[in-house]
Every structure is written in C-alpha cells, then in structure tokens.
Amino acid sequence: MKKLSSITSMALIVGTLALSAPSGYAALPQFFEDEPMPSLAPMLETTTPAVVSISVAGTQEVQQQIPDAFKFFFGQRRGQQPQERPFRGLGSGVIIDADKGYIVTNNHVVDEADEIQVNLKDGRQFEAKKIGSDAESDIALLQIKADDLTEIKIADSDNIRVGDFAVAIGSPFGLGQTVTSGIVSALGRSGLNIENFEDFIQTDAAINSGNSGGALVNLKGELIGINTAILGPNGGNVGIGFAIPSNMMRNLTNQIIEFGEVRRGVLGVTGNSINAELAKAMDLDTNQGGFISQVAPDSAADEAGIKAGDIIIAVNGKKVKTFNELRGKIGSIGAGKEVELTLLRDGRQKDVTAKLKPASDANIAAANLHPMLQGAQFSSADNNQGVKVTELEANSRAQAIGLRKGDTIIGVNRKKVDNLAQLRGALEGVKGVIALNVIRGNTELYLMIR
C-alpha cells in the first residue's frame, strides 16, 4: 500500500505541475478517463489474423565421418557416410490471398520439409502445399484450402522511409503470436551474405528465431516486408533485423504463381559499388551507385546502350546506393520485364530502358525440385530433349544417388521429361521411390531416389 500511495501522490503532483506550468514552458500531457490511450491494438486486431505460425517436419541427410580405425573396412574413399536424420522446425507466414489460400514465408522455413502445417490465429490447423520457392532470395509460397481467411494489405515498400514506425508480427521460439515494434532503421541493406539477392529493410523491432517469414507492417497494418534474418550473437535479437521488401516479395511470388518458379531477369553487367577510393581514382561526381565495369554482348544492358564506365544510380526512379542493391532490385524482376534505369555518363545524367533477358536455366538449383537432388544445377537440354546436369558438387546428395555432370534426365518413373518445367511437374508430390531415366554418353540407365 505504501508503494501505491506514493504513486498516487506523485500523480497528483504531476497533475498540479501540468496545470500550473509557467508561461513559455510546455505543459505535461494530460489523459482523462473518457479519452482512450494511444494504442496499436485496433490496427493489430484486423492485421494479426493474416499472420500464421508454421511447423515443419522432415528428414535431412548429414555426412557422418567414419573414424580412421574403421576405414580399413569401408575403404579410404568412404570417409563420410550419408545418414538421414529427422528434423522439426518452426516459423511464420503471411496470408496474401484469402480466396486462393496463398501464404508467403521464407524458403529456409520450409526447405526440405516433408510435412508443413499452418496454424491460424483462430486455432485452426491445415496441411499446406508448397507451390514454389526461390532459395536465392529466400522466398517460398504455400497454399492451404480453407474458408474465412484474412489476407493482409500489401504496401508499396518503395514509399517507406528511414524513421517510419514498423511492427513485426510472428511466432518467436514457438511461444505463439507475438508483436514487437520499432522503426525502419535503414533501407537497401545488401552485402550481408545472408542471401544471394539482397535488398533488405533493416529494423530495430525485435525479431528472433521463429519470426522468419512473419510480417513487418506499418502503422496502417499494411505489409512492408517479410521478416527474414537477424544480426546478433547466438541468434539473439540486438535490435538489428532484416526484412525482404514487400515489392520484392510480390514480384517473386507473382512469378511463382504464374510459372511455378522464379524466372529471374538478367541485365548482363558486372561491376562494383562506388566508394570514396573508386570515385577519386575515376574522377567521379558521385560516391554512390553501381559502377559498371563490363557489359555482356547482346545482353539487355548492351541493347539498352549501357556502357562500361557508366554508373547506375536509380532503378524505376528509386535510388540505388551500391552495386549489390542494384543486383538485388534487378534480381526480383522477371525475365521479359522492362526496367527504367538512371545512369551517370561523363558527369551527365541519362535515362535508359532495358528489357531483361531470361537467366540461364543452369542457375536453377536442383534442390528446388527435390531435396535429394541438392548439389546439382540443371538446364533444359537443346531442342527439348530432356534436362541436363550442368553442375555437380562433390559429396552432394545428387552425387550420392549417382548423378554425374553432363547427364541428361529424360524421364521420371517412366514418364517422359522434355524440359525443366516437365521435370518439376513430374517430381511434385511424388512419394516413395523415384526412378530417374538418365542418358550418359551412349548409355541409358536408371537412378533411384529413395
């Protein structure tokens, strides 16, 4: 009671000071019983039903090191033995289309999962199907069959500013839905080596393990980003979290919905970020942007008239500060799309339009098709004559099942496969043993995936 009495007395003193503040000084704020306290609750009541928790289960293949004393029995080349181990994981997701049941999350949340369960805020549970994913940008699209879903409104992430308030919604540590708040700390973060294509929103809203795939929203409850990663010791929050911008997410999921995969557009340039040292050496008029060191012949950049030595400073009217940021923005735009680029050449600003060309099919990671194909990269063979293995990592799963670089897959379970799209369709949803019909040189053989 003493504590309560002291607080009451202090409140009376503060109220007296507010009423009798001397002229020229700001009065302390007053709240009356009939006035509501400022709160995010009304916005969250309409927004949080669109954020779901995700639980996954599956098996992972790990390489078990054989002790030297036993190599006599297994042979010197069998120093590592593959072993399957079960795993379980937790994450978050966001409903972006209530009618079709589309849910966006991070690829790393559902990667290699055999079972994906979506838990809604109202307590309902549904098995989810993975429509497609993109490991290079860490985006995945799921689908559930359910009625009475709530979808989130998606904001234009190009309009957010550093200092805007931000709210993170997700399910950290499996505790259930949790809300944290902060501000947008930075934009266009890249070069973090978290993903291949990076253009992150940085926020100090607390993001922890399990928040991955959840929503970062503005004060209107509109989605501005998909929470993806944190920077901190031991995976704990230290006020530096990263989210994939909503525009980037929307570009990628639209491609997955249309094609079942991301068909990434390519500009066809290499370069570096502008810094003070490069600006001085090249006598440049800017310290920011993407410096173009080489333009590939017959590329989208070449056809648009971009030259080595140009500095790209904006994409579709939005400034870019680094080459990695330029790469991240271009990487989320689909093949065949037109992009407006602003560049500096000899101190003069110039606007050009480039029509992005398709990325090489060899950039498609085979793990996106089936977990046991991890370590391989595929491209459609010439004249629709199968799917060729263009790259193969040593000691990978794909090598373990018998694939070799240069192999051409022409069938799955006796079903003919002419290209990557058909291979994806043939592997989707298949359970049990899978027989790959492969051409190797002049030999036809079958490789089994169990």
Short mmCIF file of C-alpha atoms in Angstrom, two decimals:
data_model
loop_
_atom_site.label_atom_id
_atom_site.label_comp_id
_atom_site.label_asym_id
_atom_site.label_seq_id
_atom_site.Cartn_x
_atom_site.Cartn_y
_atom_site.Cartn_z
CA MET A 1 0.00 0.00 0.00
CA LYS A 2 2.91 2.34 0.60
CA LYS A 3 4.00 1.93 -2.95
CA LEU A 4 0.51 2.62 -4.25
CA SER A 5 0.16 5.68 -2.00
CA SER A 6 3.47 7.09 -3.26
CA ILE A 7 2.43 6.65 -6.89
CA THR A 8 -0.91 8.37 -6.22
CA SER A 9 0.84 11.30 -4.58
CA MET A 10 3.26 11.60 -7.48
CA ALA A 11 0.36 11.62 -9.95
CA LEU A 12 -1.26 14.49 -8.06
CA ILE A 13 2.00 16.45 -8.09
CA VAL A 14 2.48 15.86 -11.84
CA GLY A 15 -1.12 16.93 -12.50
CA THR A 16 -0.61 20.12 -10.46
CA LEU A 17 2.60 20.92 -12.39
CA ALA A 18 0.81 20.41 -15.69
CA LEU A 19 -1.98 22.77 -14.74
CA SER A 20 0.29 25.47 -13.39
CA ALA A 21 3.23 25.34 -15.83
CA PRO A 22 4.88 28.77 -16.11
CA SER A 23 4.39 30.72 -19.31
CA GLY A 24 6.82 29.68 -22.05
CA TYR A 25 7.11 26.07 -20.84
CA ALA A 26 5.28 23.11 -22.39
CA ALA A 27 2.61 21.59 -20.19
CA LEU A 28 2.90 17.90 -19.41
CA PRO A 29 0.36 15.73 -21.31
CA GLN A 30 -2.95 15.03 -19.60
CA PHE A 31 -5.16 11.98 -20.05
CA PHE A 32 -8.74 11.87 -18.88
CA GLU A 33 -10.91 8.87 -18.13
CA ASP A 34 -13.16 9.50 -21.11
CA GLU A 35 -10.25 9.66 -23.61
CA PRO A 36 -8.68 6.43 -25.00
CA MET A 37 -4.96 5.85 -24.52
CA PRO A 38 -2.87 5.73 -27.73
CA SER A 39 -2.66 2.09 -28.81
CA LEU A 40 -1.76 -0.17 -31.72
CA ALA A 41 -4.46 -2.62 -30.64
CA PRO A 42 -7.16 -1.56 -33.16
CA MET A 43 -4.75 -2.00 -36.09
CA LEU A 44 -3.44 -5.32 -34.78
CA GLU A 45 -6.94 -6.73 -34.26
CA THR A 46 -7.51 -6.54 -38.00
CA THR A 47 -3.96 -7.44 -39.10
CA THR A 48 -2.79 -10.31 -36.89
CA PRO A 49 -5.32 -12.87 -38.26
CA ALA A 50 -3.38 -12.67 -41.55
CA VAL A 51 -0.17 -13.86 -39.85
CA VAL A 52 0.20 -17.60 -39.26
CA SER A 53 2.62 -19.89 -37.48
CA ILE A 54 4.21 -22.73 -39.44
CA SER A 55 5.55 -26.03 -38.15
CA VAL A 56 7.51 -28.38 -40.39
CA ALA A 57 8.90 -31.90 -40.21
CA GLY A 58 11.14 -33.92 -42.48
CA THR A 59 14.45 -35.70 -42.81
CA GLN A 60 17.87 -34.28 -43.57
CA GLU A 61 20.85 -36.12 -44.93
CA VAL A 62 24.03 -35.46 -42.94
CA GLN A 63 27.54 -36.67 -43.64
CA GLN A 64 28.82 -38.90 -40.84
CA GLN A 65 32.60 -39.04 -40.53
CA ILE A 66 33.98 -42.57 -40.29
CA PRO A 67 36.85 -42.89 -37.76
CA ASP A 68 40.24 -43.69 -39.27
CA ALA A 69 40.33 -47.03 -37.43
CA PHE A 70 37.29 -48.24 -39.43
CA LYS A 71 38.40 -47.01 -42.87
CA PHE A 72 40.06 -50.40 -43.40
CA PHE A 73 36.57 -51.92 -43.63
CA PHE A 74 34.93 -49.13 -45.64
CA GLY A 75 37.83 -48.05 -47.83
CA GLN A 76 39.72 -44.76 -47.96
CA ARG A 77 37.18 -43.15 -50.28
CA ARG A 78 34.33 -43.76 -47.86
CA GLY A 79 35.49 -41.34 -45.16
CA GLN A 80 31.99 -39.89 -44.93
CA GLN A 81 28.74 -41.80 -44.92
CA PRO A 82 25.37 -40.14 -45.62
CA GLN A 83 22.84 -40.56 -42.85
CA GLU A 84 19.24 -39.37 -42.70
CA ARG A 85 18.08 -37.65 -39.54
CA PRO A 86 14.58 -36.36 -38.74
CA PHE A 87 14.11 -32.67 -38.03
CA ARG A 88 11.37 -30.33 -36.91
CA GLY A 89 11.17 -26.58 -37.28
CA LEU A 90 9.04 -23.53 -36.61
CA GLY A 91 8.45 -20.31 -38.48
CA SER A 92 5.84 -17.79 -39.51
CA GLY A 93 3.95 -16.84 -42.65
CA VAL A 94 1.61 -14.22 -44.07
CA ILE A 95 -1.67 -14.76 -45.94
CA ILE A 96 -1.52 -12.67 -49.12
CA ASP A 97 -4.59 -14.08 -50.91
CA ALA A 98 -7.53 -15.26 -48.80
CA ASP A 99 -9.57 -16.64 -51.72
CA LYS A 100 -6.78 -18.85 -53.06
CA GLY A 101 -5.18 -19.60 -49.69
CA TYR A 102 -1.74 -18.29 -50.66
CA ILE A 103 0.73 -17.85 -47.81
CA VAL A 104 4.21 -16.39 -48.21
CA THR A 105 7.09 -17.37 -45.94
CA ASN A 106 10.86 -17.82 -46.09
CA ASN A 107 12.35 -20.62 -48.14
CA HIS A 108 14.58 -21.63 -45.22
CA VAL A 109 11.49 -22.23 -43.06
CA VAL A 110 10.05 -24.92 -45.34
CA ASP A 111 13.14 -26.11 -47.23
CA GLU A 112 13.38 -29.93 -47.31
CA ALA A 113 10.19 -30.26 -45.27
CA ASP A 114 8.04 -33.32 -45.93
CA GLU A 115 5.17 -32.02 -43.81
CA ILE A 116 4.07 -28.39 -43.49
CA GLN A 117 1.36 -27.43 -41.03
CA VAL A 118 -0.16 -23.96 -40.87
CA ASN A 119 -1.71 -22.76 -37.63
CA LEU A 120 -4.12 -19.84 -37.83
CA LYS A 121 -4.66 -17.32 -35.06
CA ASP A 122 -8.18 -18.65 -34.50
CA GLY A 123 -6.77 -22.08 -33.66
CA ARG A 124 -7.49 -23.89 -36.92
CA GLN A 125 -4.78 -26.10 -38.43
CA PHE A 126 -4.23 -27.03 -42.07
CA GLU A 127 -1.76 -29.05 -44.09
CA ALA A 128 -0.02 -26.78 -46.61
CA LYS A 129 1.27 -27.44 -50.11
CA LYS A 130 4.41 -25.72 -51.34
CA ILE A 131 3.64 -24.03 -54.66
CA GLY A 132 7.22 -22.93 -55.29
CA SER A 133 10.24 -21.28 -53.74
CA ASP A 134 13.38 -19.32 -54.50
CA ALA A 135 16.40 -20.11 -52.36
CA GLU A 136 18.42 -17.22 -53.76
CA SER A 137 16.03 -14.62 -52.34
CA ASP A 138 14.66 -16.85 -49.52
CA ILE A 139 11.01 -16.67 -50.55
CA ALA A 140 8.52 -19.56 -50.61
CA LEU A 141 4.82 -19.69 -51.46
CA LEU A 142 2.42 -22.11 -49.74
CA GLN A 143 -1.25 -22.85 -50.26
CA ILE A 144 -3.94 -24.11 -47.92
CA LYS A 145 -7.59 -24.97 -48.56
CA ALA A 146 -9.62 -23.04 -46.03
CA ASP A 147 -12.58 -20.68 -45.76
CA ASP A 148 -12.88 -17.39 -43.88
CA LEU A 149 -9.23 -16.42 -44.19
CA THR A 150 -7.94 -12.90 -43.63
CA GLU A 151 -5.40 -11.54 -46.10
CA ILE A 152 -3.02 -8.71 -45.41
CA LYS A 153 -2.97 -5.49 -47.40
CA ILE A 154 0.36 -5.02 -49.18
CA ALA A 155 2.00 -1.60 -49.15
CA ASP A 156 4.37 -0.11 -51.74
CA SER A 157 7.70 -0.67 -49.98
CA ASP A 158 9.38 1.90 -52.23
CA ASN A 159 7.49 4.58 -50.33
CA ILE A 160 8.78 3.76 -46.84
CA ARG A 161 11.39 5.98 -45.24
CA VAL A 162 14.04 5.59 -42.58
CA GLY A 163 12.35 6.56 -39.33
CA ASP A 164 8.91 5.22 -40.23
CA PHE A 165 7.35 3.17 -37.43
CA ALA A 166 7.36 -0.59 -38.03
CA VAL A 167 5.68 -3.53 -36.27
CA ALA A 168 6.94 -7.12 -36.50
CA ILE A 169 4.41 -9.97 -36.13
CA GLY A 170 5.41 -13.61 -35.85
CA SER A 171 5.84 -16.61 -33.55
CA PRO A 172 9.30 -16.44 -31.95
CA PHE A 173 10.60 -19.55 -30.16
CA GLY A 174 7.24 -21.26 -30.65
CA LEU A 175 5.64 -19.04 -27.99
CA GLY A 176 2.66 -18.17 -30.17
CA GLN A 177 1.87 -14.97 -31.99
CA THR A 178 3.95 -12.05 -30.71
CA VAL A 179 4.07 -8.39 -31.68
CA THR A 180 7.09 -6.09 -31.36
CA SER A 181 7.55 -2.52 -32.53
CA GLY A 182 10.31 -0.20 -33.64
CA ILE A 183 11.28 1.88 -36.64
CA VAL A 184 12.75 1.39 -40.09
CA SER A 185 16.45 1.74 -39.31
CA ALA A 186 17.86 1.57 -42.85
CA LEU A 187 16.88 0.72 -46.42
CA GLY A 188 18.62 -1.13 -49.24
CA ARG A 189 20.85 -3.18 -46.97
CA SER A 190 22.96 -5.60 -49.02
CA GLY A 191 26.35 -7.28 -49.00
CA LEU A 192 25.44 -9.17 -45.81
CA ASN A 193 25.93 -12.59 -47.48
CA ILE A 194 22.66 -13.79 -45.97
CA GLU A 195 21.10 -14.45 -49.36
CA ASN A 196 22.25 -14.28 -52.97
CA PHE A 197 19.93 -11.37 -53.81
CA GLU A 198 19.73 -8.79 -51.03
CA ASP A 199 17.82 -5.52 -50.75
CA PHE A 200 16.77 -5.63 -47.11
CA ILE A 201 14.77 -3.32 -44.89
CA GLN A 202 16.59 -3.01 -41.57
CA THR A 203 14.53 -2.56 -38.41
CA ASP A 204 15.07 -2.44 -34.65
CA ALA A 205 11.70 -4.14 -33.98
CA ALA A 206 12.66 -7.29 -32.09
CA ILE A 207 12.97 -10.28 -34.43
CA ASN A 208 14.00 -13.67 -33.06
CA SER A 209 14.13 -17.31 -34.10
CA GLY A 210 10.67 -18.33 -35.29
CA ASN A 211 9.85 -14.86 -36.63
CA SER A 212 11.21 -15.87 -40.03
CA GLY A 213 8.52 -15.49 -42.67
CA GLY A 214 6.38 -13.23 -40.50
CA ALA A 215 5.11 -9.76 -41.28
CA LEU A 216 6.71 -6.35 -40.94
CA VAL A 217 3.88 -3.83 -41.17
CA ASN A 218 3.39 -0.07 -40.99
CA LEU A 219 1.01 1.66 -38.60
CA LYS A 220 -1.84 1.11 -41.05
CA GLY A 221 -1.34 -2.64 -40.79
CA GLU A 222 -0.03 -2.85 -44.36
CA LEU A 223 2.73 -5.31 -45.20
CA ILE A 224 6.05 -3.61 -45.92
CA GLY A 225 8.34 -6.62 -45.55
CA ILE A 226 8.80 -10.32 -44.77
CA ASN A 227 10.98 -10.82 -41.67
CA THR A 228 13.96 -12.91 -42.67
CA ALA A 229 17.12 -12.59 -40.62
CA ILE A 230 18.77 -11.11 -37.57
CA LEU A 231 22.29 -9.95 -36.88
CA GLY A 232 23.41 -10.79 -33.38
CA PRO A 233 25.41 -13.19 -31.21
CA ASN A 234 23.97 -16.67 -30.75
CA GLY A 235 20.97 -15.84 -32.92
CA GLY A 236 19.50 -13.42 -30.38
CA ASN A 237 17.93 -10.06 -31.04
CA VAL A 238 20.15 -7.00 -30.61
CA GLY A 239 17.94 -4.56 -32.48
CA ILE A 240 19.21 -5.36 -35.98
CA GLY A 241 16.72 -7.33 -38.02
CA PHE A 242 16.19 -7.62 -41.76
CA ALA A 243 13.09 -8.00 -43.90
CA ILE A 244 12.55 -8.63 -47.62
CA PRO A 245 10.69 -5.59 -49.04
CA SER A 246 7.06 -6.23 -49.97
CA ASN A 247 7.61 -5.13 -53.59
CA MET A 248 10.42 -7.65 -53.99
CA MET A 249 8.25 -10.35 -52.40
CA ARG A 250 5.32 -9.51 -54.67
CA ASN A 251 7.48 -9.67 -57.83
CA LEU A 252 8.81 -13.09 -56.84
CA THR A 253 5.51 -14.64 -55.72
CA ASN A 254 3.77 -13.42 -58.88
CA GLN A 255 6.34 -15.38 -60.89
CA ILE A 256 5.88 -18.47 -58.71
CA ILE A 257 2.11 -18.28 -59.14
CA GLU A 258 2.40 -17.90 -62.91
CA PHE A 259 5.26 -20.30 -63.67
CA GLY A 260 5.75 -22.44 -60.55
CA GLU A 261 9.23 -20.95 -60.20
CA VAL A 262 11.10 -17.65 -60.27
CA ARG A 263 12.14 -16.75 -63.81
CA ARG A 264 14.73 -14.17 -62.91
CA GLY A 265 15.58 -11.42 -65.34
CA VAL A 266 19.20 -10.56 -66.11
CA LEU A 267 20.66 -7.17 -67.01
CA GLY A 268 24.01 -8.56 -68.15
CA VAL A 269 26.54 -6.39 -66.32
CA THR A 270 29.31 -6.80 -63.79
CA GLY A 271 30.60 -4.07 -61.57
CA ASN A 272 31.36 -2.66 -58.15
CA SER A 273 29.88 -0.31 -55.61
CA ILE A 274 31.06 3.27 -55.72
CA ASN A 275 33.17 4.30 -52.74
CA ALA A 276 35.40 7.28 -51.99
CA GLU A 277 38.52 5.50 -53.26
CA LEU A 278 36.97 4.50 -56.59
CA ALA A 279 35.33 7.90 -57.01
CA LYS A 280 38.70 9.61 -56.57
CA ALA A 281 40.56 7.22 -58.87
CA MET A 282 37.94 7.54 -61.63
CA ASP A 283 37.27 11.25 -61.00
CA LEU A 284 33.59 10.54 -60.49
CA ASP A 285 30.93 13.04 -59.45
CA THR A 286 29.17 10.71 -57.00
CA ASN A 287 30.03 8.46 -54.08
CA GLN A 288 27.03 6.18 -54.51
CA GLY A 289 25.67 3.88 -57.17
CA GLY A 290 26.61 0.80 -59.16
CA PHE A 291 29.75 1.23 -61.27
CA ILE A 292 29.57 -0.85 -64.47
CA SER A 293 32.91 -2.44 -65.29
CA GLN A 294 31.72 -4.78 -68.06
CA VAL A 295 28.67 -5.22 -70.28
CA ALA A 296 27.97 -8.65 -71.76
CA PRO A 297 27.49 -8.66 -75.57
CA ASP A 298 23.87 -8.96 -76.74
CA SER A 299 22.65 -8.59 -73.15
CA ALA A 300 19.74 -6.42 -72.01
CA ALA A 301 22.23 -3.76 -70.90
CA ASP A 302 24.04 -3.86 -74.24
CA GLU A 303 20.80 -3.46 -76.17
CA ALA A 304 19.78 -0.56 -73.90
CA GLY A 305 23.02 1.27 -74.68
CA ILE A 306 24.66 0.88 -71.26
CA LYS A 307 28.46 1.07 -71.44
CA ALA A 308 31.39 0.15 -69.23
CA GLY A 309 32.16 3.13 -67.02
CA ASP A 310 28.51 4.10 -66.56
CA ILE A 311 27.17 4.49 -63.02
CA ILE A 312 23.61 3.31 -62.41
CA ILE A 313 22.07 5.46 -59.68
CA ALA A 314 18.37 4.55 -59.86
CA VAL A 315 16.04 1.70 -60.84
CA ASN A 316 12.50 2.65 -61.82
CA GLY A 317 13.02 6.05 -60.26
CA LYS A 318 14.26 4.67 -56.92
CA LYS A 319 17.86 5.43 -55.95
CA VAL A 320 20.41 2.67 -55.50
CA LYS A 321 23.46 3.21 -53.32
CA THR A 322 25.52 0.11 -54.12
CA PHE A 323 26.02 -2.45 -56.86
CA ASN A 324 24.63 -5.15 -54.56
CA GLU A 325 21.47 -3.12 -54.09
CA LEU A 326 21.20 -2.76 -57.87
CA ARG A 327 21.67 -6.51 -58.25
CA GLY A 328 19.02 -7.22 -55.61
CA LYS A 329 16.41 -4.99 -57.24
CA ILE A 330 17.06 -6.36 -60.74
CA GLY A 331 17.09 -9.92 -59.40
CA SER A 332 13.48 -9.74 -58.25
CA ILE A 333 12.16 -8.50 -61.61
CA GLY A 334 11.09 -11.22 -64.01
CA ALA A 335 12.52 -12.01 -67.40
CA GLY A 336 10.93 -10.04 -70.21
CA LYS A 337 10.06 -7.10 -67.96
CA GLU A 338 11.16 -3.58 -68.83
CA VAL A 339 13.09 -1.56 -66.28
CA GLU A 340 13.88 2.16 -66.27
CA LEU A 341 17.50 2.87 -65.33
CA THR A 342 19.05 6.23 -64.48
CA LEU A 343 22.79 6.43 -65.04
CA LEU A 344 25.64 8.89 -65.00
CA ARG A 345 27.97 9.07 -68.00
CA ASP A 346 30.73 11.66 -68.22
CA GLY A 347 29.05 13.67 -65.50
CA ARG A 348 25.68 13.79 -67.26
CA GLN A 349 22.51 12.02 -66.20
CA LYS A 350 20.85 9.72 -68.71
CA ASP A 351 17.70 7.56 -68.60
CA VAL A 352 17.52 4.27 -70.50
CA THR A 353 15.02 1.41 -70.75
CA ALA A 354 16.23 -2.18 -70.63
CA LYS A 355 14.19 -5.32 -71.29
CA LEU A 356 15.55 -8.01 -69.00
CA LYS A 357 16.55 -11.30 -70.57
CA PRO A 358 16.00 -14.75 -69.03
CA ALA A 359 18.62 -16.08 -66.68
CA SER A 360 20.41 -19.19 -67.81
CA ASP A 361 18.50 -22.31 -66.85
CA ALA A 362 21.76 -23.52 -65.29
CA ASN A 363 21.08 -21.06 -62.46
CA ILE A 364 18.14 -23.21 -61.32
CA ALA A 365 19.22 -25.17 -58.25
CA ALA A 366 18.08 -28.78 -58.38
CA ALA A 367 17.29 -28.75 -54.64
CA ASN A 368 14.26 -26.63 -55.55
CA LEU A 369 12.92 -29.65 -57.43
CA HIS A 370 13.66 -32.38 -54.88
CA PRO A 371 15.79 -32.46 -51.67
CA MET A 372 17.77 -35.49 -52.87
CA LEU A 373 18.94 -33.51 -55.91
CA GLN A 374 20.74 -30.97 -53.74
CA GLY A 375 24.17 -30.05 -55.10
CA ALA A 376 23.20 -30.20 -58.79
CA GLN A 377 22.19 -27.49 -61.22
CA PHE A 378 20.01 -28.15 -64.25
CA SER A 379 19.25 -26.63 -67.62
CA SER A 380 16.81 -27.67 -70.30
CA ALA A 381 18.67 -29.57 -73.00
CA ASP A 382 18.71 -28.33 -76.59
CA ASN A 383 15.55 -28.86 -78.64
CA ASN A 384 13.53 -30.03 -75.60
CA GLN A 385 15.42 -33.29 -75.34
CA GLY A 386 15.49 -33.59 -71.54
CA VAL A 387 17.14 -31.84 -68.62
CA LYS A 388 20.92 -31.62 -68.46
CA VAL A 389 23.06 -31.67 -65.30
CA THR A 390 25.27 -28.61 -65.78
CA GLU A 391 26.98 -28.50 -62.37
CA LEU A 392 27.50 -31.06 -59.60
CA GLU A 393 29.05 -30.52 -56.18
CA ALA A 394 31.38 -33.15 -54.78
CA ASN A 395 29.97 -35.23 -51.90
CA SER A 396 26.49 -33.83 -52.52
CA ARG A 397 23.19 -35.68 -52.33
CA ALA A 398 22.85 -35.58 -56.10
CA GLN A 399 26.24 -37.22 -56.50
CA ALA A 400 25.37 -39.81 -53.85
CA ILE A 401 22.36 -41.06 -55.85
CA GLY A 402 24.61 -41.47 -58.90
CA LEU A 403 24.14 -38.31 -60.97
CA ARG A 404 27.13 -37.03 -62.94
CA LYS A 405 27.84 -33.73 -64.63
CA GLY A 406 26.73 -33.97 -68.26
CA ASP A 407 23.93 -36.47 -67.55
CA THR A 408 20.60 -35.81 -69.25
CA ILE A 409 17.37 -36.75 -67.43
CA ILE A 410 14.75 -37.86 -69.94
CA GLY A 411 12.14 -39.43 -67.68
CA VAL A 412 10.74 -39.83 -64.15
CA ASN A 413 9.01 -43.11 -63.22
CA ARG A 414 8.66 -43.93 -66.92
CA LYS A 415 7.07 -40.55 -67.60
CA LYS A 416 8.85 -38.63 -70.36
CA VAL A 417 10.53 -35.36 -69.38
CA ASP A 418 11.46 -32.85 -72.09
CA ASN A 419 12.39 -29.76 -70.07
CA LEU A 420 12.71 -28.26 -66.58
CA ALA A 421 9.03 -27.42 -66.29
CA GLN A 422 8.07 -31.04 -67.00
CA LEU A 423 10.70 -32.32 -64.56
CA ARG A 424 9.31 -30.07 -61.83
CA GLY A 425 5.79 -31.30 -62.53
CA ALA A 426 6.87 -34.96 -62.56
CA LEU A 427 8.61 -34.66 -59.18
CA GLU A 428 5.95 -32.59 -57.43
CA GLY A 429 4.10 -34.52 -54.78
CA VAL A 430 5.76 -37.86 -55.60
CA LYS A 431 6.30 -40.07 -52.55
CA GLY A 432 8.28 -43.27 -52.25
CA VAL A 433 10.90 -44.47 -54.73
CA ILE A 434 11.58 -42.24 -57.74
CA ALA A 435 13.29 -43.66 -60.83
CA LEU A 436 15.22 -41.16 -62.94
CA ASN A 437 15.75 -42.25 -66.54
CA VAL A 438 19.17 -40.86 -67.50
CA ILE A 439 21.25 -40.71 -70.66
CA ARG A 440 25.01 -40.77 -70.00
CA GLY A 441 27.03 -40.67 -73.18
CA ASN A 442 25.67 -43.54 -75.29
CA THR A 443 24.24 -45.38 -72.28
CA GLU A 444 20.72 -45.27 -70.86
CA LEU A 445 20.30 -46.06 -67.17
CA TYR A 446 18.01 -45.62 -64.16
CA LEU A 447 18.95 -43.92 -60.89
CA MET A 448 16.79 -44.49 -57.82
CA ILE A 449 15.81 -41.82 -55.26
CA ARG A 450 14.53 -43.30 -52.03
#
